[in-house]
Coordinates of C-alpha atoms in Angstrom, one line a residue:
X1 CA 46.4 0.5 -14.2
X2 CA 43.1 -1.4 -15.5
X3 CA 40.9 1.6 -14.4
X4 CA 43.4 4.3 -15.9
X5 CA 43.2 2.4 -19.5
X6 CA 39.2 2.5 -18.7
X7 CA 38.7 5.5 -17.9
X8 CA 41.2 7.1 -20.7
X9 CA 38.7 4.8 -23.4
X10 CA 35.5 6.4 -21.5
X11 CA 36.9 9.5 -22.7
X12 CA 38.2 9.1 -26.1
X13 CA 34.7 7.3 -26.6
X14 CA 33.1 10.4 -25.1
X15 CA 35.1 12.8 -27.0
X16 CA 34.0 10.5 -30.6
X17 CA 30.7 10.9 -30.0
X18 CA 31.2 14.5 -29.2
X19 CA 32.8 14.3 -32.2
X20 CA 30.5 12.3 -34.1
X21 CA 27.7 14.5 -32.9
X22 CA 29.1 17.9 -34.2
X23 CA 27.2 17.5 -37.5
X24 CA 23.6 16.9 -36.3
X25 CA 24.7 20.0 -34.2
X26 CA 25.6 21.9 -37.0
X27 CA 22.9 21.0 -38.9
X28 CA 20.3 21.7 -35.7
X29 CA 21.9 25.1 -35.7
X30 CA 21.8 26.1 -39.6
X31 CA 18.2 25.1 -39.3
X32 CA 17.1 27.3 -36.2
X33 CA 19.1 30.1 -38.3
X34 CA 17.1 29.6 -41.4
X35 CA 13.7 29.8 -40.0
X36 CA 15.0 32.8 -37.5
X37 CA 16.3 34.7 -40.5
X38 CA 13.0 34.1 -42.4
X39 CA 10.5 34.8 -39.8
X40 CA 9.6 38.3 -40.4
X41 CA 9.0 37.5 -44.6
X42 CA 11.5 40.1 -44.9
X43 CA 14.5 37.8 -45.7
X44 CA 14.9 34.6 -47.8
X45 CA 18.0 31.9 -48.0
X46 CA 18.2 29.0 -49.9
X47 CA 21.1 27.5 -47.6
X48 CA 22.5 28.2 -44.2
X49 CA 25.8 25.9 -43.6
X50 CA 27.6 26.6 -39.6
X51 CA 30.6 25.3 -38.5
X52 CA 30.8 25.6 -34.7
X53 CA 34.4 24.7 -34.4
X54 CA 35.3 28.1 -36.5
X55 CA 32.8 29.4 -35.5
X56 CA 31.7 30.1 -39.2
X57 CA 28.4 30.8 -40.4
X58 CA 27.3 30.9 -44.1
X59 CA 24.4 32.0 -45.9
X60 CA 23.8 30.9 -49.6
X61 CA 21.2 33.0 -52.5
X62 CA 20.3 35.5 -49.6
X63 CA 17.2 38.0 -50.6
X64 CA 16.4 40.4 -48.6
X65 CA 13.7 43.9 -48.6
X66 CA 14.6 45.4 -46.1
X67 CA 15.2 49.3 -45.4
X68 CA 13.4 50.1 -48.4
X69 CA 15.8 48.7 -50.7
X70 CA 16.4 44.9 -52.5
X71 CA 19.5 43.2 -51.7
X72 CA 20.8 39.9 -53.1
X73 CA 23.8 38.0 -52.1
X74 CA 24.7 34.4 -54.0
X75 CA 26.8 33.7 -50.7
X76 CA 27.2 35.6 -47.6
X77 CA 30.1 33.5 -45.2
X78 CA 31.8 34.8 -41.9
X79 CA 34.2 32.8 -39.4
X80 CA 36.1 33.7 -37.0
X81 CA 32.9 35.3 -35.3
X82 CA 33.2 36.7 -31.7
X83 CA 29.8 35.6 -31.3
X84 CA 28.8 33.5 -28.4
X85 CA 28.5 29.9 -29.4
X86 CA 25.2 29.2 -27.0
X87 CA 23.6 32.1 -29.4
X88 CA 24.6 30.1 -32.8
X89 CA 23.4 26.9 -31.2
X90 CA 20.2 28.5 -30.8
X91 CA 19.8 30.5 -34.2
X92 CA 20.9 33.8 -33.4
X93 CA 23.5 35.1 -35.6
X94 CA 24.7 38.6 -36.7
X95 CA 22.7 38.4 -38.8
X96 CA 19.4 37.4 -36.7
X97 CA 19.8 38.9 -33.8
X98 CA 22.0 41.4 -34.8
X99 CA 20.4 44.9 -34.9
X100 CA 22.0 48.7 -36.0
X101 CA 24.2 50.0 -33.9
X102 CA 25.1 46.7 -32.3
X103 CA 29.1 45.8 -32.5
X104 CA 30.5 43.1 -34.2
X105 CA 33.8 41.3 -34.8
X106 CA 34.9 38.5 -37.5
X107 CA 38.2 37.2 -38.6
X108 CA 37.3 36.9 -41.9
X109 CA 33.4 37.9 -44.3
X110 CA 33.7 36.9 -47.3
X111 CA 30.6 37.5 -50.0
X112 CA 30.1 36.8 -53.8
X113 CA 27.9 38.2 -56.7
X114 CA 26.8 41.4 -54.9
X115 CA 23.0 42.7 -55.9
X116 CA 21.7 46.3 -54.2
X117 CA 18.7 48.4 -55.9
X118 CA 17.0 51.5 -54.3
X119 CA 13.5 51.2 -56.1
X120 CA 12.9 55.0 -54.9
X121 CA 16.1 56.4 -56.2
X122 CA 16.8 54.3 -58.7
X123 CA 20.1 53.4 -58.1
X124 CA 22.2 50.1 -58.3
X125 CA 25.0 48.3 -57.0
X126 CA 26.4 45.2 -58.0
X127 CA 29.8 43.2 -56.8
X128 CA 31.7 40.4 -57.7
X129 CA 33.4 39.5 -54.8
X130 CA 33.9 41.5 -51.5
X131 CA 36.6 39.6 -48.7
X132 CA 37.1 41.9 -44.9
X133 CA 39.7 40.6 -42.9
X134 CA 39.8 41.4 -39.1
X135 CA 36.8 43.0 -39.0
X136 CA 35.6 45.0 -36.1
X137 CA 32.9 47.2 -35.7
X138 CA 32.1 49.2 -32.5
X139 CA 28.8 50.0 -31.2
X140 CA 27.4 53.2 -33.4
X141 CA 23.9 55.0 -33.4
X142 CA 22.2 53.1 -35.6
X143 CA 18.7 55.2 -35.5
X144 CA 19.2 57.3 -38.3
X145 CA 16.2 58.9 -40.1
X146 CA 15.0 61.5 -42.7
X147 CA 15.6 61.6 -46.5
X148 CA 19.3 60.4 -46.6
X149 CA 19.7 57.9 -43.9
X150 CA 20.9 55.8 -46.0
X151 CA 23.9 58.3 -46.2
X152 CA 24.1 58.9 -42.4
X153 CA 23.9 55.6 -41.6
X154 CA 26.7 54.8 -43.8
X155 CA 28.9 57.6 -42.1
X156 CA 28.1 56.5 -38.9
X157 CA 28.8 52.7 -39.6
X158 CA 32.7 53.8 -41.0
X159 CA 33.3 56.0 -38.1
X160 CA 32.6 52.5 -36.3
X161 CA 34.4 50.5 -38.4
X162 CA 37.6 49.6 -38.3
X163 CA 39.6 46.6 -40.5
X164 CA 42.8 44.9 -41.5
X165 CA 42.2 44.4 -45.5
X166 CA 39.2 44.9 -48.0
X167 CA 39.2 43.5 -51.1
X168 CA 36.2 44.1 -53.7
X169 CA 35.8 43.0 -57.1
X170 CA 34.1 43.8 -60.1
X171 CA 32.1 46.9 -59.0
X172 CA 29.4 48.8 -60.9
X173 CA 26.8 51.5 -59.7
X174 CA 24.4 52.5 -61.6
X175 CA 23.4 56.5 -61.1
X176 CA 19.6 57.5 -60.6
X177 CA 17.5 59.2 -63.2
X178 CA 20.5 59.2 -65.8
X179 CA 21.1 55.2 -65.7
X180 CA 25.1 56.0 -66.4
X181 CA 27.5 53.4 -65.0
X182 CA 30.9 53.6 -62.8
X183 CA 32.9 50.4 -62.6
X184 CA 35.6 49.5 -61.1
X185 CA 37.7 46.3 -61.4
X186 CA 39.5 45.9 -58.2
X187 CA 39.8 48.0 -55.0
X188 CA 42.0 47.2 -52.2
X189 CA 41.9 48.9 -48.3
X190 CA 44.7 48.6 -45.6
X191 CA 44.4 49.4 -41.9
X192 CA 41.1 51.1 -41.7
X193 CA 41.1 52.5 -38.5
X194 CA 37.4 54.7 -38.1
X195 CA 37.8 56.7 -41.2
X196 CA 41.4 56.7 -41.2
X197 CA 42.9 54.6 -43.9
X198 CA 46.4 53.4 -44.7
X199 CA 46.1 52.4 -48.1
X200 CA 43.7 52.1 -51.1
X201 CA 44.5 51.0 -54.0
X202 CA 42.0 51.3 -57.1
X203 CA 42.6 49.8 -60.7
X204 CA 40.7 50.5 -64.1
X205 CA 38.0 52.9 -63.1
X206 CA 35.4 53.7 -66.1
X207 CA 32.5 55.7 -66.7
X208 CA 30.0 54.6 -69.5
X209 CA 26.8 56.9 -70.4
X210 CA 23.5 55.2 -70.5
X211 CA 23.5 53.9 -74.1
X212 CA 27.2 54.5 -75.1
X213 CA 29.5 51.4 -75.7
X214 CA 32.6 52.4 -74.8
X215 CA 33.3 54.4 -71.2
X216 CA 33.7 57.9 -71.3
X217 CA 36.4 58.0 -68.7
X218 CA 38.9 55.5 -67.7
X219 CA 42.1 55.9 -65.6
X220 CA 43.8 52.2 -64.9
X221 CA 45.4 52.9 -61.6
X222 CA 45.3 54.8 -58.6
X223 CA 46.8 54.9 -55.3
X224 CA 46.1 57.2 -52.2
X225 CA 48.1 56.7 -48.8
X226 CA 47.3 58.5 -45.4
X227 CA 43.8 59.1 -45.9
X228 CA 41.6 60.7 -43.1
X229 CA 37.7 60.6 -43.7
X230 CA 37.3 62.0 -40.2
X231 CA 35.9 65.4 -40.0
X232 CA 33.7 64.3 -43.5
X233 CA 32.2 61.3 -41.7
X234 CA 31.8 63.5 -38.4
X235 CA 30.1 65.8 -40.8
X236 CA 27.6 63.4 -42.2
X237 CA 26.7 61.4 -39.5
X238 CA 24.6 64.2 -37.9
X239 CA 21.1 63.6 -39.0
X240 CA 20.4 66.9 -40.3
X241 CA 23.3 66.7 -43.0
X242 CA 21.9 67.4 -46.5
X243 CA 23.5 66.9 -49.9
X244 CA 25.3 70.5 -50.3
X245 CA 26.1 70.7 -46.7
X246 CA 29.5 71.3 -45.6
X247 CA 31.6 68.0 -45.2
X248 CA 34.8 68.9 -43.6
X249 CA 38.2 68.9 -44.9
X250 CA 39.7 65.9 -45.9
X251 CA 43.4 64.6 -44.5
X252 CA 45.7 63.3 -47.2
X253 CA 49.5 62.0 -46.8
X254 CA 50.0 60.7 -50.5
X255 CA 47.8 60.5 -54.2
X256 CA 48.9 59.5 -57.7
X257 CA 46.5 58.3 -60.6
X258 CA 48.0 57.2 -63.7
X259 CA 46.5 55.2 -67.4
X260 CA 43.9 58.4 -68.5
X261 CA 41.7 57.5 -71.1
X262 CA 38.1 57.0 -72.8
X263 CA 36.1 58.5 -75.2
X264 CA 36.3 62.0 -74.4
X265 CA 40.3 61.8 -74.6
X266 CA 40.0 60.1 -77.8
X267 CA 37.7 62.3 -79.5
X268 CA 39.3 65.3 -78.9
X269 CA 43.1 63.8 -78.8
X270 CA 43.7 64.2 -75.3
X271 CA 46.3 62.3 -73.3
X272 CA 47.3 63.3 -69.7
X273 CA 50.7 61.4 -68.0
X274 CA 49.8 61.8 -64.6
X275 CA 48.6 63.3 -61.2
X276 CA 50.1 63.4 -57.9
X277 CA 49.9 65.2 -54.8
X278 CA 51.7 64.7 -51.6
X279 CA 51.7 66.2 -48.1
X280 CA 54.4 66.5 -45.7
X281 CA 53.7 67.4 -42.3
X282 CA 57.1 68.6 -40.6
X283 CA 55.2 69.1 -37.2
X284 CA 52.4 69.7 -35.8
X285 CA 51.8 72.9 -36.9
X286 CA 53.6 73.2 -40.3
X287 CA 52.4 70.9 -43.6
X288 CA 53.9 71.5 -46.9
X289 CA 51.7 70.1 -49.9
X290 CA 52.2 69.7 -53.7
X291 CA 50.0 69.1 -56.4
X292 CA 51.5 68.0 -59.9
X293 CA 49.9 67.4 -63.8
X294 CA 52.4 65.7 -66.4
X295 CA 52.1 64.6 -69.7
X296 CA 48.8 66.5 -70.5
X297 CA 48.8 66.7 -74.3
X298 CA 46.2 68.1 -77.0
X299 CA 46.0 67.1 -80.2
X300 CA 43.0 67.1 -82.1
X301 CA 42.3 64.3 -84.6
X302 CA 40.8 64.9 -88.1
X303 CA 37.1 64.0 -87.6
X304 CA 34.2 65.6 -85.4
X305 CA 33.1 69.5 -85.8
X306 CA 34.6 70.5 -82.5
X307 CA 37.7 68.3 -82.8
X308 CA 38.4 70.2 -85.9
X309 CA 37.7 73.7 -85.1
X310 CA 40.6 73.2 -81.9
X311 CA 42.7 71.4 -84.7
X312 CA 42.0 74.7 -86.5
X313 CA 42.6 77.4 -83.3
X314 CA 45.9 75.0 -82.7
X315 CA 47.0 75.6 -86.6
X316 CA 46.4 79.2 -86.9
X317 CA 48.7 79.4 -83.8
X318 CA 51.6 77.5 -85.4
X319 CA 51.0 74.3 -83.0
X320 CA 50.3 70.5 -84.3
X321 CA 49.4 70.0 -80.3
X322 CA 49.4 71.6 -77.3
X323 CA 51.7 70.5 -74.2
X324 CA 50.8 71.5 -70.5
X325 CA 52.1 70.9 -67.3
X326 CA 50.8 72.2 -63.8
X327 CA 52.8 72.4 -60.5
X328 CA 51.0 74.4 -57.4
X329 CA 53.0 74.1 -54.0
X330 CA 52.4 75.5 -50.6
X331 CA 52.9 76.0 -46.9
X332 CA 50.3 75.9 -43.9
X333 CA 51.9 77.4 -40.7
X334 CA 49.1 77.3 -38.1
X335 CA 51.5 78.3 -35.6
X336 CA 52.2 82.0 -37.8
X337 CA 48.9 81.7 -38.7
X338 CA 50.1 82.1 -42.3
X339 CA 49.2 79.9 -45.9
X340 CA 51.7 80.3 -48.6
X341 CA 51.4 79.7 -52.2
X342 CA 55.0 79.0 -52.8
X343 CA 54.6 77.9 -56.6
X344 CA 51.7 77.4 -58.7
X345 CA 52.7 77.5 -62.3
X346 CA 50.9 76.8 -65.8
X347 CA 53.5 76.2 -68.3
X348 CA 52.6 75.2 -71.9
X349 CA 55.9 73.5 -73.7
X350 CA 57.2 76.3 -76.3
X351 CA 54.6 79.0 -75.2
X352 CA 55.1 80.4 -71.6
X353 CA 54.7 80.1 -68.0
X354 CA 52.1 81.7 -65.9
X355 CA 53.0 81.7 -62.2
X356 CA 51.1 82.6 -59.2
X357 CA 52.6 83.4 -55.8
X358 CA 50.9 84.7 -52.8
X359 CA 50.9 84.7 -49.2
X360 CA 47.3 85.3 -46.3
X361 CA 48.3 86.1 -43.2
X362 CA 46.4 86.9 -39.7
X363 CA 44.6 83.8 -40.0
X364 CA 42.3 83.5 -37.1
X365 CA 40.3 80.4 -35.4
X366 CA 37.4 81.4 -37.4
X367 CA 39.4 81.0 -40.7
X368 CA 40.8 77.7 -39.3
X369 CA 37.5 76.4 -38.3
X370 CA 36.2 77.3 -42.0
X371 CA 39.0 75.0 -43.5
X372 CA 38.6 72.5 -41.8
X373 CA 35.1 72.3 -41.6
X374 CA 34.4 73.3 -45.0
X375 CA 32.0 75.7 -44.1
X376 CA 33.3 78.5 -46.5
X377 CA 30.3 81.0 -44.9
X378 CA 32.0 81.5 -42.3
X379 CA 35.1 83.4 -44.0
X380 CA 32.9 86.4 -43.7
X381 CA 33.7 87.2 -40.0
X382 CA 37.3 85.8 -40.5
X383 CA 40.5 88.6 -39.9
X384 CA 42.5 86.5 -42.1
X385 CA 43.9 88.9 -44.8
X386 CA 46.0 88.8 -47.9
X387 CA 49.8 90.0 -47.1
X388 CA 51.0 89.8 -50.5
X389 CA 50.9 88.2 -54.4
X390 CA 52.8 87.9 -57.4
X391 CA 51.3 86.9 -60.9
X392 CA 54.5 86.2 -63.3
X393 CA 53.9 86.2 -67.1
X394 CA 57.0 84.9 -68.6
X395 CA 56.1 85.0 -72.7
X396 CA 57.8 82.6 -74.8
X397 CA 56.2 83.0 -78.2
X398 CA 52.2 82.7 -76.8
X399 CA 51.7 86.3 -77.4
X400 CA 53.1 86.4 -80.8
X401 CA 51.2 82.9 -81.8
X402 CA 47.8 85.0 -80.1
X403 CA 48.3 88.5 -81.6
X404 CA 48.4 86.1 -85.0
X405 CA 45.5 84.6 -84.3
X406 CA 43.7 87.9 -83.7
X407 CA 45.1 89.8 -86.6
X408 CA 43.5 86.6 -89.1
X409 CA 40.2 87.2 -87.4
X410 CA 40.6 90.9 -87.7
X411 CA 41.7 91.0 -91.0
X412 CA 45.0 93.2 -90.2
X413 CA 48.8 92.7 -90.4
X414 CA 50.4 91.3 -87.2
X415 CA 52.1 94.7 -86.5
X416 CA 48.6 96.8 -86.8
X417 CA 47.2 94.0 -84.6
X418 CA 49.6 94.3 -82.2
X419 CA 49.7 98.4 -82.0
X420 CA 45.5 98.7 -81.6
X421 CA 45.8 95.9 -78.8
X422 CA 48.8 97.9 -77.0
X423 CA 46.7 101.4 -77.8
X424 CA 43.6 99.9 -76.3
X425 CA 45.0 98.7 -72.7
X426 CA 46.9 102.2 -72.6
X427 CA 43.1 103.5 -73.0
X428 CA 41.4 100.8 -70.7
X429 CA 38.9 103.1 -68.2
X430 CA 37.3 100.0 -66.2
X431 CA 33.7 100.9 -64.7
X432 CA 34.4 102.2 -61.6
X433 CA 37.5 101.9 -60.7
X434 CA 38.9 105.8 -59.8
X435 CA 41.6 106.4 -62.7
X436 CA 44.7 107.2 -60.9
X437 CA 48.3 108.1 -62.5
X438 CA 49.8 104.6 -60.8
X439 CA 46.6 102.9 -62.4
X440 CA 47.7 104.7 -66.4
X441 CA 51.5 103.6 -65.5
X442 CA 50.1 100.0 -65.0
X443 CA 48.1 99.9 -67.8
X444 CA 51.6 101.1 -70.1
X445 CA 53.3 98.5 -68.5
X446 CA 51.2 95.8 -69.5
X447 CA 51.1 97.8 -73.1
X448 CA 54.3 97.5 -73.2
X449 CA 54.6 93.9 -73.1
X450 CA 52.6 93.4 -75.6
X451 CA 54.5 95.7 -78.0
X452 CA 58.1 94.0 -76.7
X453 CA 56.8 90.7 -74.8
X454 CA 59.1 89.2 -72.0
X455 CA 58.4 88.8 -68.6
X456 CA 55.4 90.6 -67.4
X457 CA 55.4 91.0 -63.2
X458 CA 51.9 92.4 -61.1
X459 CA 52.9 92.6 -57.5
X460 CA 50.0 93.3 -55.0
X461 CA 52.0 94.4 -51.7
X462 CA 49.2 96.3 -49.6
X463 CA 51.0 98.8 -47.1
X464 CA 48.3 96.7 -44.5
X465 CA 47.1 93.4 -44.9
X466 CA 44.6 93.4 -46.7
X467 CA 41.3 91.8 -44.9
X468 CA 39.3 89.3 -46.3
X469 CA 36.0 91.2 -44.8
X470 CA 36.9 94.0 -46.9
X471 CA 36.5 92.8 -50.2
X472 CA 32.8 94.0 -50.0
X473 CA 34.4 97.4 -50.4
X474 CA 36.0 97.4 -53.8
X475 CA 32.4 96.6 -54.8
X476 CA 31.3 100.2 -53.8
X477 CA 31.9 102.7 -56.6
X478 CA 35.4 104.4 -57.4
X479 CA 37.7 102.9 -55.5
X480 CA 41.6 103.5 -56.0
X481 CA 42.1 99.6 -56.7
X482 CA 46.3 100.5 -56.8
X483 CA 46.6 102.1 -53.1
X484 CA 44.2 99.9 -51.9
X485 CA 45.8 96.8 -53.1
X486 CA 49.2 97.9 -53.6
X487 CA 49.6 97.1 -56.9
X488 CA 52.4 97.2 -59.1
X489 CA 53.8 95.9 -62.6
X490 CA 57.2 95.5 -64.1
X491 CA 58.3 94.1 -67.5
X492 CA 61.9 92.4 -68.0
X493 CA 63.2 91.0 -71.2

């Protein structure tokens, strides 16, 4: 019994001093880290601080010149590190003996007050805070080189990376050359999962010029869900890439941005409501997308030259503001190798609606490719064709407000106004373009409505679909632009 209660003390004395020791250890270690990090003269810290039993390691008033660049960091702190603790006890962190291209994982990085300059660009980037939970990155390439490494090195980093939140404060970059600002108060990330995203959240966004005091732009929230930065990273992780460069197609489940404002709305008297778009994909073949624009309104206030000449247009057209809403739907069917444009409407409040429907058909691997790629140079060997469009004018009083417009600039009544215009289309001989009888019955369509207004209809229904490789031909001189395209106009009241 006697050698049980001794040998249970031996221990619990043991473990104290093991205990008891785990400071000096810690200390040992933050030392060896300090002078490993400064060795090369590259790198500078005021403070290291480790705990081993969180494996947690924290830099404090980091400096560094490396890559090129200046980067400052008031306090850099990780835990959670899947770092072997033998390395830590002997100075080697992520930081240390951490090189590109290596992998990492951390529970938790945390850093404050956020200092980056590019002395040969110019550029600058300052955050408040930055916090990545459940970090992991996976071994990447990290020997990137020529003029923008900086950008493929980023690329290939996020095609690595993967996380469960970000959180970043307090953001500003300032641009090269020009010295303008972009800030942004708060940005929040969810499920990152190499350059697929399942959240972001951004909130008040502005843009200030160099010397201006208030920001040009702002917009106070916006969301995106089911974001896919795939094929773009893909794209600019190859060495080669160059500003300009095709980037790929972006994949996008969800977008709304909301709270518009600055001092370009205010000096011309602009408001806008919103902007949403959505995606639906009903399988793996067929997506249906929508883009939206409420509340966009125009009304000029009484001061500035230009803000007074639109106040002016606005007036002479009978209009204290203008009201416009967009709404542009479609359909991708890879498996009839079709793209629909089911809706895409202009409407101004009072004025009209211009519609535009349409449908390309015979859409090859080549046009595919080119979508998705972004590569729109490669449309010229593309099959894909146009099978049909519509173009809807539907005239509320827009044409009478415009033919008023024109007849104060002309100096004529409205009713001469509007008879020279209708003369002048019935006359219209465009350069080379063969002057067929269905051509002059197009023309006195479109006369016609603006004699009578209404609904104004061009149909383009080619008897064969019309190729996308052949658009080189209506360049050549005379052709019959009504057979070739099948076009067609009709006016209803």
């Amino acid at each position: 019994m006697k050698k049980r209660v001794i040998a249970a003390a031996v221990v619990v004395a043991l473990v104290g001093i093991g205990v008891a020791a785990v400071p000096l250890v810690e200390k040992h270690a933050a030392s060896r880290i300090k002078a490993e990090i400064e060795r090369d003269g590259m790198v500078k810290v005021a403070e290291v601080e480790v705990g081993l039993f969180d494996r947690r390691v924290a830099l404090v008033d980091l400096q560094s010149k490396r890559l090129g660049g200046t980067l400052s960091i008031r306090r850099w702190e990780a835990s959670g590190l899947a770092w072997p603790l033998g390395e830590l006890l002997q100075g080697r962190t992520p930081l240390t003996g951490f090189r590109l291209g290596d992998p990492l994982q951390a529970g938790r990085i945390e850093l404050s007050d956020v200092r980056m300059a590019d002395p040969a660009g110019g550029a600058t980037w300052s955050i408040g805070s930055l916090v990545i939970e459940g970090l992991d990155l996976g071994r990447y390439d990290g020997n990137a080189a020529g003029p923008y490494f900086y950008t493929t090195l980023v690329a290939r980093i996020a095609g690595a990376l993967s996380f469960r939140r970000l959180e970043e404060r307090n953001v500003v970059y300032s641009a090269p050359v020009t010295g303008d600002t972009t800030g942004i108060g708060a940005l929040i990330a969810d499920h990152f999962e190499r350059g697929r995203i399942g959240s972001i959240g951004l909130a008040n966004l502005e843009a200030t010029a160099k010397d201006g005091h208030e920001p040009v732009f702002k917009m106070a929230e916006a969301k995106v869900t089911g974001l896919d930065l795939g094929r773009v990273l893909a794209a600019m992780s190859v060495a080669s890439w160059r500003p300009g460069s095709p980037i790929g197609r972006l994949g996008l489940e969800a977008a709304s941005a909301t709270g518009f404002g600055g001092e370009l709305f205010f000096r011309y008297g602009l408001s806008l409501g919103s902007i949403t778009h959505e995606t639906v994909r009903e399988n793996a073949e067929v997506s249906r997308s929508q883009v939206r624009i409420d509340g966009f309104v125009l009304s000029p206030p009484l001061r500035g030259l230009e803000s007074l000449q639109v106040r002016l247009a606005l007036q002479s057209m009978g209009l204290k503001e203008l009201k416009l809403g967009f709404d542009c739907a479609g359909t991708e069917d890879r498996g009839k190798n079709e793209v629909t444009i089911d809706r895409c409407a202009l409407e101004g409040v009072d004025l009209g609606e211009i519609n535009l429907t349409g449908k390309l058909v015979q859409l090859d691997p080549v046009f595919w490719a080119a979508l998705d790629s972004g590569d729109t140079g490669m449309l010229a060997t593309t099959k894909a064709a146009l099978g049909s469009a519509k173009l809807v004018l539907a005239d509320k009083s827009l044409l009478d407000r415009s033919l008023k417009v024109l007849a104060m600039t002309t100096g004529q009544p409205v009713a001469v106004t509007r008879a020279n215009l209708a003369r002048d289309i019935r006359r219209y001989q465009p350069a080379g373009v063969l002057i067929t009888e269905d051509l002059t019955k197009l023309l006195d369509t479109v006369a016609r409505f603006v004699e009578q207004g209404g609904k104004l209809t061009f149909d383009a229904k080619p008897e064969l679909p019309f190729g996308i490789d052949k658009i080189r031909l209506l360049q050549n001189p005379g052709p019959d632009l009504v057979e070739v395209l099948g076009l067609s106009a009709t006016l209803a009241r």
